[in-house]
GROMACS .gro file of N, CA, C and O in nm:
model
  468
    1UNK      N    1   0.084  -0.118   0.000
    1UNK     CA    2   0.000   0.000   0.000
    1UNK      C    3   0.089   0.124   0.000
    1UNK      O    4   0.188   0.134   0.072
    2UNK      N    5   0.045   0.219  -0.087
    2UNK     CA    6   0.102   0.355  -0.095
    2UNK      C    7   0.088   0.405   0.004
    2UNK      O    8  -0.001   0.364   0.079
    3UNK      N    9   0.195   0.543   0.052
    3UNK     CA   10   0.167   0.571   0.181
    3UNK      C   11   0.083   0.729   0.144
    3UNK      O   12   0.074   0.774   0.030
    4UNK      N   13   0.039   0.783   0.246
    4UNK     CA   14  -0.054   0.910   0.188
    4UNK      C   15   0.006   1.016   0.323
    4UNK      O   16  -0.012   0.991   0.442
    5UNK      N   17   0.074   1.127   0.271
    5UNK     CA   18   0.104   1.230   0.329
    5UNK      C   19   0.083   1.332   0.354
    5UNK      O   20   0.063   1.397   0.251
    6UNK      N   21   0.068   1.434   0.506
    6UNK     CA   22   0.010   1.571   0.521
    6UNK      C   23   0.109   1.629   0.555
    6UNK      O   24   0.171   1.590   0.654
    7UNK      N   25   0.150   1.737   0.483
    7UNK     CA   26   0.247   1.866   0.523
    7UNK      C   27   0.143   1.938   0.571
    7UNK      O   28   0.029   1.961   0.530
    8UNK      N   29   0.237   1.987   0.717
    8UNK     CA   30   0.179   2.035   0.838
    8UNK      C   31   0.247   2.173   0.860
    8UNK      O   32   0.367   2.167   0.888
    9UNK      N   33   0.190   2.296   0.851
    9UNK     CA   34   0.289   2.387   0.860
    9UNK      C   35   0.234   2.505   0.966
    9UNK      O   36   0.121   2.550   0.947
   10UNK      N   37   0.305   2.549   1.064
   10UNK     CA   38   0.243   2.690   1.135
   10UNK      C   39   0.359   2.752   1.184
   10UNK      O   40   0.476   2.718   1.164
   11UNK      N   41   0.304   2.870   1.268
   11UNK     CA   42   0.391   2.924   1.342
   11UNK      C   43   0.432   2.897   1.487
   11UNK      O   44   0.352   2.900   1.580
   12UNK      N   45   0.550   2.873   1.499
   12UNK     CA   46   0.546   2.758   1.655
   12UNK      C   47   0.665   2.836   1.770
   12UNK      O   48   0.766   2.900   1.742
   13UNK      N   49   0.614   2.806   1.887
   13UNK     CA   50   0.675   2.860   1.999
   13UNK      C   51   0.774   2.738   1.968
   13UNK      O   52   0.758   2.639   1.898
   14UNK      N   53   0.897   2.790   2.057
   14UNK     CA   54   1.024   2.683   2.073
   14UNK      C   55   1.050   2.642   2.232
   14UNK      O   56   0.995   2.703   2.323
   15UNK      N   57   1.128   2.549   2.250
   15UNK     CA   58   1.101   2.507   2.365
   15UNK      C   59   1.241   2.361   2.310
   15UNK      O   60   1.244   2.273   2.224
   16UNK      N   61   1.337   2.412   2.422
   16UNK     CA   62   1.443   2.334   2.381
   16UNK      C   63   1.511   2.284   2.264
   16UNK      O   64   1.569   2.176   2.251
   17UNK      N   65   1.490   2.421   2.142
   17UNK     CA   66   1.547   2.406   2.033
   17UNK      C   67   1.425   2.299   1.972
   17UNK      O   68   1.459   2.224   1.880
   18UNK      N   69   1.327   2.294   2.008
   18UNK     CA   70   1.234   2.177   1.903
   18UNK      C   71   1.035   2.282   1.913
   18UNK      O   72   0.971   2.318   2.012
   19UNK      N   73   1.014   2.291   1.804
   19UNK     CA   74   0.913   2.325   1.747
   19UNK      C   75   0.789   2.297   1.868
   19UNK      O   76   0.794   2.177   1.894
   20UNK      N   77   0.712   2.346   1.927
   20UNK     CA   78   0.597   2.284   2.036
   20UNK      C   79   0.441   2.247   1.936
   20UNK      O   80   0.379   2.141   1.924
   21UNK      N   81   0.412   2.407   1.868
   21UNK     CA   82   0.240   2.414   1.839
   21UNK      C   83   0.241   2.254   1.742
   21UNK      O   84   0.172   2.156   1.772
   22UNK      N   85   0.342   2.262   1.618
   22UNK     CA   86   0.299   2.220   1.523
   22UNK      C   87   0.363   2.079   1.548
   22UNK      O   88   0.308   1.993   1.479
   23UNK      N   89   0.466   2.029   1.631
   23UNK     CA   90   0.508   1.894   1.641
   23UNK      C   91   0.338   1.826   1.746
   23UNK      O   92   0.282   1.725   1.704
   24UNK      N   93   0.307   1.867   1.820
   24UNK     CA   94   0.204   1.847   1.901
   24UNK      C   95   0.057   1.832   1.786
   24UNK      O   96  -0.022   1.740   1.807
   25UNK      N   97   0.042   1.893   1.712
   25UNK     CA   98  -0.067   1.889   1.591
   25UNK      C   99  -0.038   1.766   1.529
   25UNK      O  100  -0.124   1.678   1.535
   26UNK      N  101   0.074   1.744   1.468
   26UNK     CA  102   0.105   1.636   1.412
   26UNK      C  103   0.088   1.486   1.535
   26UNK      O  104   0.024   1.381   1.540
   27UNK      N  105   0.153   1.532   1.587
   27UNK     CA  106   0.143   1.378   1.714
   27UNK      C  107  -0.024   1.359   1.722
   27UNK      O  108  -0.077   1.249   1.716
   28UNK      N  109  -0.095   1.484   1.738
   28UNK     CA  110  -0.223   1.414   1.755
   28UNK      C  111  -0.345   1.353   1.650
   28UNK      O  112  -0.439   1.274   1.649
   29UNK      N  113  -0.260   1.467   1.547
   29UNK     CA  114  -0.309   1.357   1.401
   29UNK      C  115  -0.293   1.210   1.390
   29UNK      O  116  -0.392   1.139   1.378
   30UNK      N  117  -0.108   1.136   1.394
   30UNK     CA  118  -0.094   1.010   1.428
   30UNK      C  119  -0.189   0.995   1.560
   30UNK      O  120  -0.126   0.911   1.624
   31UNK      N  121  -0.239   1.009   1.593
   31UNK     CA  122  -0.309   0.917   1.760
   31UNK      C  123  -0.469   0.880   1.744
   31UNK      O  124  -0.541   0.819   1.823
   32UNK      N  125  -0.505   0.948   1.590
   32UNK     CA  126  -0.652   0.967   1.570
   32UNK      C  127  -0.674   0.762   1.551
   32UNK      O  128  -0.598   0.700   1.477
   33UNK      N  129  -0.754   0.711   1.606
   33UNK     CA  130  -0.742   0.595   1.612
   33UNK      C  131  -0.804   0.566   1.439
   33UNK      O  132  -0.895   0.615   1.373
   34UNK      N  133  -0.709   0.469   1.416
   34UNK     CA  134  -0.770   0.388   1.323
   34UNK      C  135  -0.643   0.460   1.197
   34UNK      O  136  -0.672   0.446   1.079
   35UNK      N  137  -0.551   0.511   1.221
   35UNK     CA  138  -0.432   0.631   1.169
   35UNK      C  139  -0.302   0.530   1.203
   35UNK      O  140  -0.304   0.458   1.303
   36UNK      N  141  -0.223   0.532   1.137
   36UNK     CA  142  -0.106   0.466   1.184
   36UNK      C  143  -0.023   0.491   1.098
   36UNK      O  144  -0.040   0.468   0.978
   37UNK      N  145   0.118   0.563   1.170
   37UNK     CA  146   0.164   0.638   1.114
   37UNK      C  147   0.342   0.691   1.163
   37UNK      O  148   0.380   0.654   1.274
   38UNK      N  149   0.425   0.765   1.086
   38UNK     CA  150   0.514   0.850   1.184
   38UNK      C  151   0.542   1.006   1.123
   38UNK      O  152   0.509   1.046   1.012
   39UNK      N  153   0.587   1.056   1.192
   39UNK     CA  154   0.682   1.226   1.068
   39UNK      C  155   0.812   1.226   1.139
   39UNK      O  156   0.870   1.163   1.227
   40UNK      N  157   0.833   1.348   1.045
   40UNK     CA  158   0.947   1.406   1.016
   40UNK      C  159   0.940   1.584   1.014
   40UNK      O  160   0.848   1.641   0.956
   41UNK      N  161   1.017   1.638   1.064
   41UNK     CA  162   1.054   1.777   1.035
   41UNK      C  163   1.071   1.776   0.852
   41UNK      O  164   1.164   1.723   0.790
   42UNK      N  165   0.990   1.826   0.812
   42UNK     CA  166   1.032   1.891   0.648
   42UNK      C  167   1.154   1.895   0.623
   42UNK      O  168   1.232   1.952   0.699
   43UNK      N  169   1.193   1.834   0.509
   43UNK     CA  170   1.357   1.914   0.503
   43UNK      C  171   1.328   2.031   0.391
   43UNK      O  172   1.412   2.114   0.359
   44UNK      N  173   1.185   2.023   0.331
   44UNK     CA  174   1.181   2.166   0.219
   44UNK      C  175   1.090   2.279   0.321
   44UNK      O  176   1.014   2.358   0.266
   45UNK      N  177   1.104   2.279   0.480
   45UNK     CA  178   1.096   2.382   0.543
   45UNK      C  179   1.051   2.509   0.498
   45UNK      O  180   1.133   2.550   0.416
   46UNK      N  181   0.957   2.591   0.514
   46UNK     CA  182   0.980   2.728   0.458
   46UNK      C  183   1.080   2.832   0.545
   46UNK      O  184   1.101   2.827   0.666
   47UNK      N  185   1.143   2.941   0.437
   47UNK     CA  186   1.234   3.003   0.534
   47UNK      C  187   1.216   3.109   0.619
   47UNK      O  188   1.288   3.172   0.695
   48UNK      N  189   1.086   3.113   0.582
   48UNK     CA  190   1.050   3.189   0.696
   48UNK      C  191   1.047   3.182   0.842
   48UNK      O  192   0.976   3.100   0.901
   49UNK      N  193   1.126   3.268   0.905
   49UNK     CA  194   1.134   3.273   1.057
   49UNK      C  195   1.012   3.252   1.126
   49UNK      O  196   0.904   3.300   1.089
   50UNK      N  197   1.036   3.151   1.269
   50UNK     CA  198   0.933   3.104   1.301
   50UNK      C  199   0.812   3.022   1.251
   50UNK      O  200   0.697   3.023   1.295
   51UNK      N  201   0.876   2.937   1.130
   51UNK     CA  202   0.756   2.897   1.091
   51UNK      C  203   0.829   2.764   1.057
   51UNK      O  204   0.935   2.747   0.997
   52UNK      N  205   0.734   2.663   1.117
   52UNK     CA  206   0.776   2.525   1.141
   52UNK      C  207   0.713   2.412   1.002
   52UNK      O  208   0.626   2.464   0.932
   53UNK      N  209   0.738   2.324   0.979
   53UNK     CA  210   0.652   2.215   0.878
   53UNK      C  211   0.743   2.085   0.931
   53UNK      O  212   0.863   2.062   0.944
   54UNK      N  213   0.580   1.993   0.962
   54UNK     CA  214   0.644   1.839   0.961
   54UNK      C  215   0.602   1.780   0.820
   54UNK      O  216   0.528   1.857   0.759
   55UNK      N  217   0.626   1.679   0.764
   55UNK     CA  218   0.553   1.559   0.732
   55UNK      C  219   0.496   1.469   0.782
   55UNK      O  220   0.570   1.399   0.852
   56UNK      N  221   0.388   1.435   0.777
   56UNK     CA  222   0.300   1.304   0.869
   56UNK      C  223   0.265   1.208   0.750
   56UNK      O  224   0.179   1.234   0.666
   57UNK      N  225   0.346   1.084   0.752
   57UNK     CA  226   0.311   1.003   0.663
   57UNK      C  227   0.248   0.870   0.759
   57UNK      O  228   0.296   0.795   0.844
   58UNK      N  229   0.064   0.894   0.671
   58UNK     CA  230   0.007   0.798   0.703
   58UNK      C  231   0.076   0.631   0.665
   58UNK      O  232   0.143   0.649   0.563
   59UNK      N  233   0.083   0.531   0.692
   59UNK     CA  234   0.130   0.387   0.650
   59UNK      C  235  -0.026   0.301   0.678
   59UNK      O  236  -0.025   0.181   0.655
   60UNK      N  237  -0.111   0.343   0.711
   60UNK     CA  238  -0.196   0.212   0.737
   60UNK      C  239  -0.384   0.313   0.808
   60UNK      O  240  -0.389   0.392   0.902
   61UNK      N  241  -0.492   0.271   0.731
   61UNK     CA  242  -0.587   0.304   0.760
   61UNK      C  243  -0.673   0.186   0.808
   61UNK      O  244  -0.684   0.081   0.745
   62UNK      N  245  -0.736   0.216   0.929
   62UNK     CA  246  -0.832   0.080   0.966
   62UNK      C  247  -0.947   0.119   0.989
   62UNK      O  248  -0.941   0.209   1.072
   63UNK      N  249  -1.067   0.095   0.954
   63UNK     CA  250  -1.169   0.148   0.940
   63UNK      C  251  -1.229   0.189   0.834
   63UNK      O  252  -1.167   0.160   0.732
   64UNK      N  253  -1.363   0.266   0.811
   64UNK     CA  254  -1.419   0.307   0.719
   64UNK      C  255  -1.318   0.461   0.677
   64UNK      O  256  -1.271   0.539   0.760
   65UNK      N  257  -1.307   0.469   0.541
   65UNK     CA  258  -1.255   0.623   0.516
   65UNK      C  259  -1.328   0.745   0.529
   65UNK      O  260  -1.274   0.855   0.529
   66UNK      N  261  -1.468   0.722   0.542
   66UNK     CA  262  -1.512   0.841   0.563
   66UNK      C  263  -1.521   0.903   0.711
   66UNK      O  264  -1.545   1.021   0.736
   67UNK      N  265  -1.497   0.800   0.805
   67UNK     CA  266  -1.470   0.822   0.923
   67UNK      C  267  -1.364   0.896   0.959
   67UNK      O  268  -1.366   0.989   1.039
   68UNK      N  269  -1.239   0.840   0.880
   68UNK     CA  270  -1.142   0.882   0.931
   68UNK      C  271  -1.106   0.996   0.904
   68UNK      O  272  -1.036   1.071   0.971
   69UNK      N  273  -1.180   1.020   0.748
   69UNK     CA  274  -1.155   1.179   0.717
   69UNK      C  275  -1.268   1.284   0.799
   69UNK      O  276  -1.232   1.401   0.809
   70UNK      N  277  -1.387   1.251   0.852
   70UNK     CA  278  -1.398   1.349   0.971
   70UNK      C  279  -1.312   1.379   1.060
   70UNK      O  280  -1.312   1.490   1.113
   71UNK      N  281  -1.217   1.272   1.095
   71UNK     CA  282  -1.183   1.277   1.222
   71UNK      C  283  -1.064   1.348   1.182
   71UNK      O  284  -1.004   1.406   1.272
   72UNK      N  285  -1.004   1.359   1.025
   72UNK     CA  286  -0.911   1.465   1.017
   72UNK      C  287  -0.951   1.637   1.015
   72UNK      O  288  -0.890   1.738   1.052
   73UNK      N  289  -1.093   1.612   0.951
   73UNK     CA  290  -1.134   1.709   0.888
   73UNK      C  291  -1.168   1.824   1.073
   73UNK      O  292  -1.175   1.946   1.089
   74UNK      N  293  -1.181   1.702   1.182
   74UNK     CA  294  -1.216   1.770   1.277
   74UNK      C  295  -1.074   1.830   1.337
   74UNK      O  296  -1.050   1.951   1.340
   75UNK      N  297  -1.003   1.749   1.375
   75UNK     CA  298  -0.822   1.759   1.398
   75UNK      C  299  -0.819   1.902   1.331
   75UNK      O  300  -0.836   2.005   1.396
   76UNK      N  301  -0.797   1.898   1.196
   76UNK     CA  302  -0.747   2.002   1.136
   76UNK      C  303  -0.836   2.155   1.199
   76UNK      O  304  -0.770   2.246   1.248
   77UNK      N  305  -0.956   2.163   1.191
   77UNK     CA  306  -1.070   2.235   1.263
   77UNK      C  307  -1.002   2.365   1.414
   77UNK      O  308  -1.001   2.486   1.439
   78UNK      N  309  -0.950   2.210   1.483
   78UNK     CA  310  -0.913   2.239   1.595
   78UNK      C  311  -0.843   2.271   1.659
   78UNK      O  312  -0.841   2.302   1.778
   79UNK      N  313  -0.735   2.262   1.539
   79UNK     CA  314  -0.617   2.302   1.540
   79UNK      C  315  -0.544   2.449   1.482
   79UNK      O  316  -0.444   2.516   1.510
   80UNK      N  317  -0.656   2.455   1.386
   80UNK     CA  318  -0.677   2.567   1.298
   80UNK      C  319  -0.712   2.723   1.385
   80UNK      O  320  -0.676   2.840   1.373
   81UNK      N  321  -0.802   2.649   1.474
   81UNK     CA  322  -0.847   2.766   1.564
   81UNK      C  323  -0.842   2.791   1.664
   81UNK      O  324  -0.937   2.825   1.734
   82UNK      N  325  -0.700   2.776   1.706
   82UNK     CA  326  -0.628   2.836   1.845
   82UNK      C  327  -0.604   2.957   1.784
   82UNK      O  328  -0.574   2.990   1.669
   83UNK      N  329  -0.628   3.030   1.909
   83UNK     CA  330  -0.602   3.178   1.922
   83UNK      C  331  -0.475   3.212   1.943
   83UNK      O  332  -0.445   3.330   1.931
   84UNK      N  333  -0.389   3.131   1.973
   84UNK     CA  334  -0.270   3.195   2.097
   84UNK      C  335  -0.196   3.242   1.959
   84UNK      O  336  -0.076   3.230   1.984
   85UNK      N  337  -0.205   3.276   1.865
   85UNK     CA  338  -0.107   3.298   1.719
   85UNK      C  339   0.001   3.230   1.698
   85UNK      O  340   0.092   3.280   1.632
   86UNK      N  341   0.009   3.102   1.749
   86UNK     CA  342   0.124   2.996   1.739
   86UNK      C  343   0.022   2.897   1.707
   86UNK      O  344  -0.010   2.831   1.807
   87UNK      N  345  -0.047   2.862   1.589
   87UNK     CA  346  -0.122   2.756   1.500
   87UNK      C  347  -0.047   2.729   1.391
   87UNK      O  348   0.051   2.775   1.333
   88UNK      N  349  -0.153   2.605   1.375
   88UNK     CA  350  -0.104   2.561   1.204
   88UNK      C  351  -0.177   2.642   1.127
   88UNK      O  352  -0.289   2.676   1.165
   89UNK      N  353  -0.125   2.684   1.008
   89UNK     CA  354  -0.136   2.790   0.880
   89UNK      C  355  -0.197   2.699   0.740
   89UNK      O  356  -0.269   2.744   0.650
   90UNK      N  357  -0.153   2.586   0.750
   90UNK     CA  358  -0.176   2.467   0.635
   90UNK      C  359  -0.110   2.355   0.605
   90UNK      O  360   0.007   2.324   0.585
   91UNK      N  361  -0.212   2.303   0.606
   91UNK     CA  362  -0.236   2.146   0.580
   91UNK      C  363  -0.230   2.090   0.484
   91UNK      O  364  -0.347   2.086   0.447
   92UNK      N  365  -0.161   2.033   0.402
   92UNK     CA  366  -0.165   1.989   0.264
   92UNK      C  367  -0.188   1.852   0.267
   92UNK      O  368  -0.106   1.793   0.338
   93UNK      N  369  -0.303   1.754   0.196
   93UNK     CA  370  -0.267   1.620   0.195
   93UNK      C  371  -0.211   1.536   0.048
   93UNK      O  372  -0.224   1.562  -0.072
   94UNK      N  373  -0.186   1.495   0.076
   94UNK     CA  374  -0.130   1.397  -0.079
   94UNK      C  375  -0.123   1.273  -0.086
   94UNK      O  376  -0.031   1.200  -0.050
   95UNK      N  377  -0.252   1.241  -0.146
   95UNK     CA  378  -0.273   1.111  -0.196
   95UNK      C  379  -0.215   1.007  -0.286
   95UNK      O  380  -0.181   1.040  -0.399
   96UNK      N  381  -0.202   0.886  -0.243
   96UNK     CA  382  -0.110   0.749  -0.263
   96UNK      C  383  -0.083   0.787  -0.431
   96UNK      O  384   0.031   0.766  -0.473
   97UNK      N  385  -0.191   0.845  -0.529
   97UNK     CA  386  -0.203   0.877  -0.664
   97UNK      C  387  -0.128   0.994  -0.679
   97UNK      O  388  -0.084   1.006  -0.794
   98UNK      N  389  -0.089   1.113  -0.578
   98UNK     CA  390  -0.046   1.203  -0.613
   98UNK      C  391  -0.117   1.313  -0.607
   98UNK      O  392  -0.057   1.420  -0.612
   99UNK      N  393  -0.213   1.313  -0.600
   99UNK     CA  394  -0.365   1.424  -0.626
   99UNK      C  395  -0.284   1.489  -0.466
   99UNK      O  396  -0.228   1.446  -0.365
  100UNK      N  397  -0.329   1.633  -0.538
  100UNK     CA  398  -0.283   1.705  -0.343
  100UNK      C  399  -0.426   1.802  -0.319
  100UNK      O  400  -0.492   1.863  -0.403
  101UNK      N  401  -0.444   1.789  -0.169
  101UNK     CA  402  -0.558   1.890  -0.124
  101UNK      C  403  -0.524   1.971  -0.004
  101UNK      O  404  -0.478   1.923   0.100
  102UNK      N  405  -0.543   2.071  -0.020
  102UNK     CA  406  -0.568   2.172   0.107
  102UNK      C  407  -0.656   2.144   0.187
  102UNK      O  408  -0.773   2.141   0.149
  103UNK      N  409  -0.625   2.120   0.296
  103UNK     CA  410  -0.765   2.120   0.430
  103UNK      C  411  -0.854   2.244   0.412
  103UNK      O  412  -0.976   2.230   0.407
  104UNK      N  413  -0.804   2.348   0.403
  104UNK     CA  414  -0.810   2.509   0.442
  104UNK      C  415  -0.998   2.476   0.402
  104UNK      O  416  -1.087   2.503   0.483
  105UNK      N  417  -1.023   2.415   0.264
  105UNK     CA  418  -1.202   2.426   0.265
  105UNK      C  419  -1.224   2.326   0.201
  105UNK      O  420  -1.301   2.335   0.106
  106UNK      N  421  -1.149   2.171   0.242
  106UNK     CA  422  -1.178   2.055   0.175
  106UNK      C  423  -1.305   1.988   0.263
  106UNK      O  424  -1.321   1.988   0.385
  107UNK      N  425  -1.388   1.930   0.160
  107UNK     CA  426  -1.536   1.875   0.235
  107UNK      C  427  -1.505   1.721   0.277
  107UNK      O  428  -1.395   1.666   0.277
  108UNK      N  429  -1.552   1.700   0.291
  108UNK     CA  430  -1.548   1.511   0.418
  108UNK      C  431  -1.600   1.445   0.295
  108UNK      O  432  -1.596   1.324   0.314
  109UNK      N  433  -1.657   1.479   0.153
  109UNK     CA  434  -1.613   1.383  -0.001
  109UNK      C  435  -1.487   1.403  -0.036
  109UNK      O  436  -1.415   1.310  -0.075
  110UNK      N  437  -1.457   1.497  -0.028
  110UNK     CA  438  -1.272   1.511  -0.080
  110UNK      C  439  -1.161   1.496  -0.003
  110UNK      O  440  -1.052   1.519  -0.054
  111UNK      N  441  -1.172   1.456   0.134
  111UNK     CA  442  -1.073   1.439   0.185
  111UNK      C  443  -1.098   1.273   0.213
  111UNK      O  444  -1.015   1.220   0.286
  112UNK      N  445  -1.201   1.194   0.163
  112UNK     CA  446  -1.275   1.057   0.200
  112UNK      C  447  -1.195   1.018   0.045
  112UNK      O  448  -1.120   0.920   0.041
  113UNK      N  449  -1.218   1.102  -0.076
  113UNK     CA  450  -1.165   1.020  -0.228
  113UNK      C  451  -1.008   1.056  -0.223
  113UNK      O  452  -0.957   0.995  -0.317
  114UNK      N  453  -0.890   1.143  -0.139
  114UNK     CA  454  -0.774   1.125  -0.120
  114UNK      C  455  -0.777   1.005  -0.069
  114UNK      O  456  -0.735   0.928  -0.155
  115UNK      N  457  -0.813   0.935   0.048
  115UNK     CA  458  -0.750   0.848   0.147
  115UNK      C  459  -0.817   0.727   0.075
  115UNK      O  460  -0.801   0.618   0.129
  116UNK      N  461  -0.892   0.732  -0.042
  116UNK     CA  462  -0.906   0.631  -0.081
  116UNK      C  463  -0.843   0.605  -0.259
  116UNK      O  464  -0.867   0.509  -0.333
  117UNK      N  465  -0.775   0.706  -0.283
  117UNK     CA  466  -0.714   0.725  -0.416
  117UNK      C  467  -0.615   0.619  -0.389
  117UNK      O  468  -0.531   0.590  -0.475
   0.00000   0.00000   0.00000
């Protein structure tokens, strides 16, 4: 099985030389049950100061897909709308085919036909 990947990107407080808002977004993406998964810090980073990107590469979905893409579609939601101005900025996903989507106003059909491309 192809693996299907989300570039994760915001602006992040630091805290022992390691990224806090957006490594914590990502960890709780991997934890969404039925998700199985690991990341990585970006190495195509943007250079902009203060501004963090992981990769979260899914390896394994269990369950129905339309489930699981609520449960991103909610993640992303919730993550989106912290106030403290240290959030994620965008979400990119990219499907096993290559097709890429923005969370920013993707519906629970289009983020259900990525994870099943």
């Amino acid at each position: 099985m192809a693996e299907i990947q989300l570039a994760i990107e915001g602006k992040d407080a630091m805290s022992d030389d390691k990224p806090l808002r957006v490594y914590a977004a990502t960890e709780a993406l991997l934890e969404i049950p039925g998700i199985s998964g690991n990341y990585a810090v970006s190495s195509d980073a943007p250079e902009r100061e203060g501004v963090t990107a992981t990769v979260a590469t899914i390896v394994g979905i269990v369950g129905g897909a339309i489930a699981i893409a609520e449960q991103i579609r909610k993640w992303y939601q919730e993550y989106k709308a912290k106030q403290s101005g240290k959030r994620i900025e965008k979400v990119l996903i990219v499907g096993r085919n290559g097709r890429r989507l923005l969370l920013e106003d993707a519906t629970l059909e289009e983020i259900r036909q990525i994870l099943e491309s």
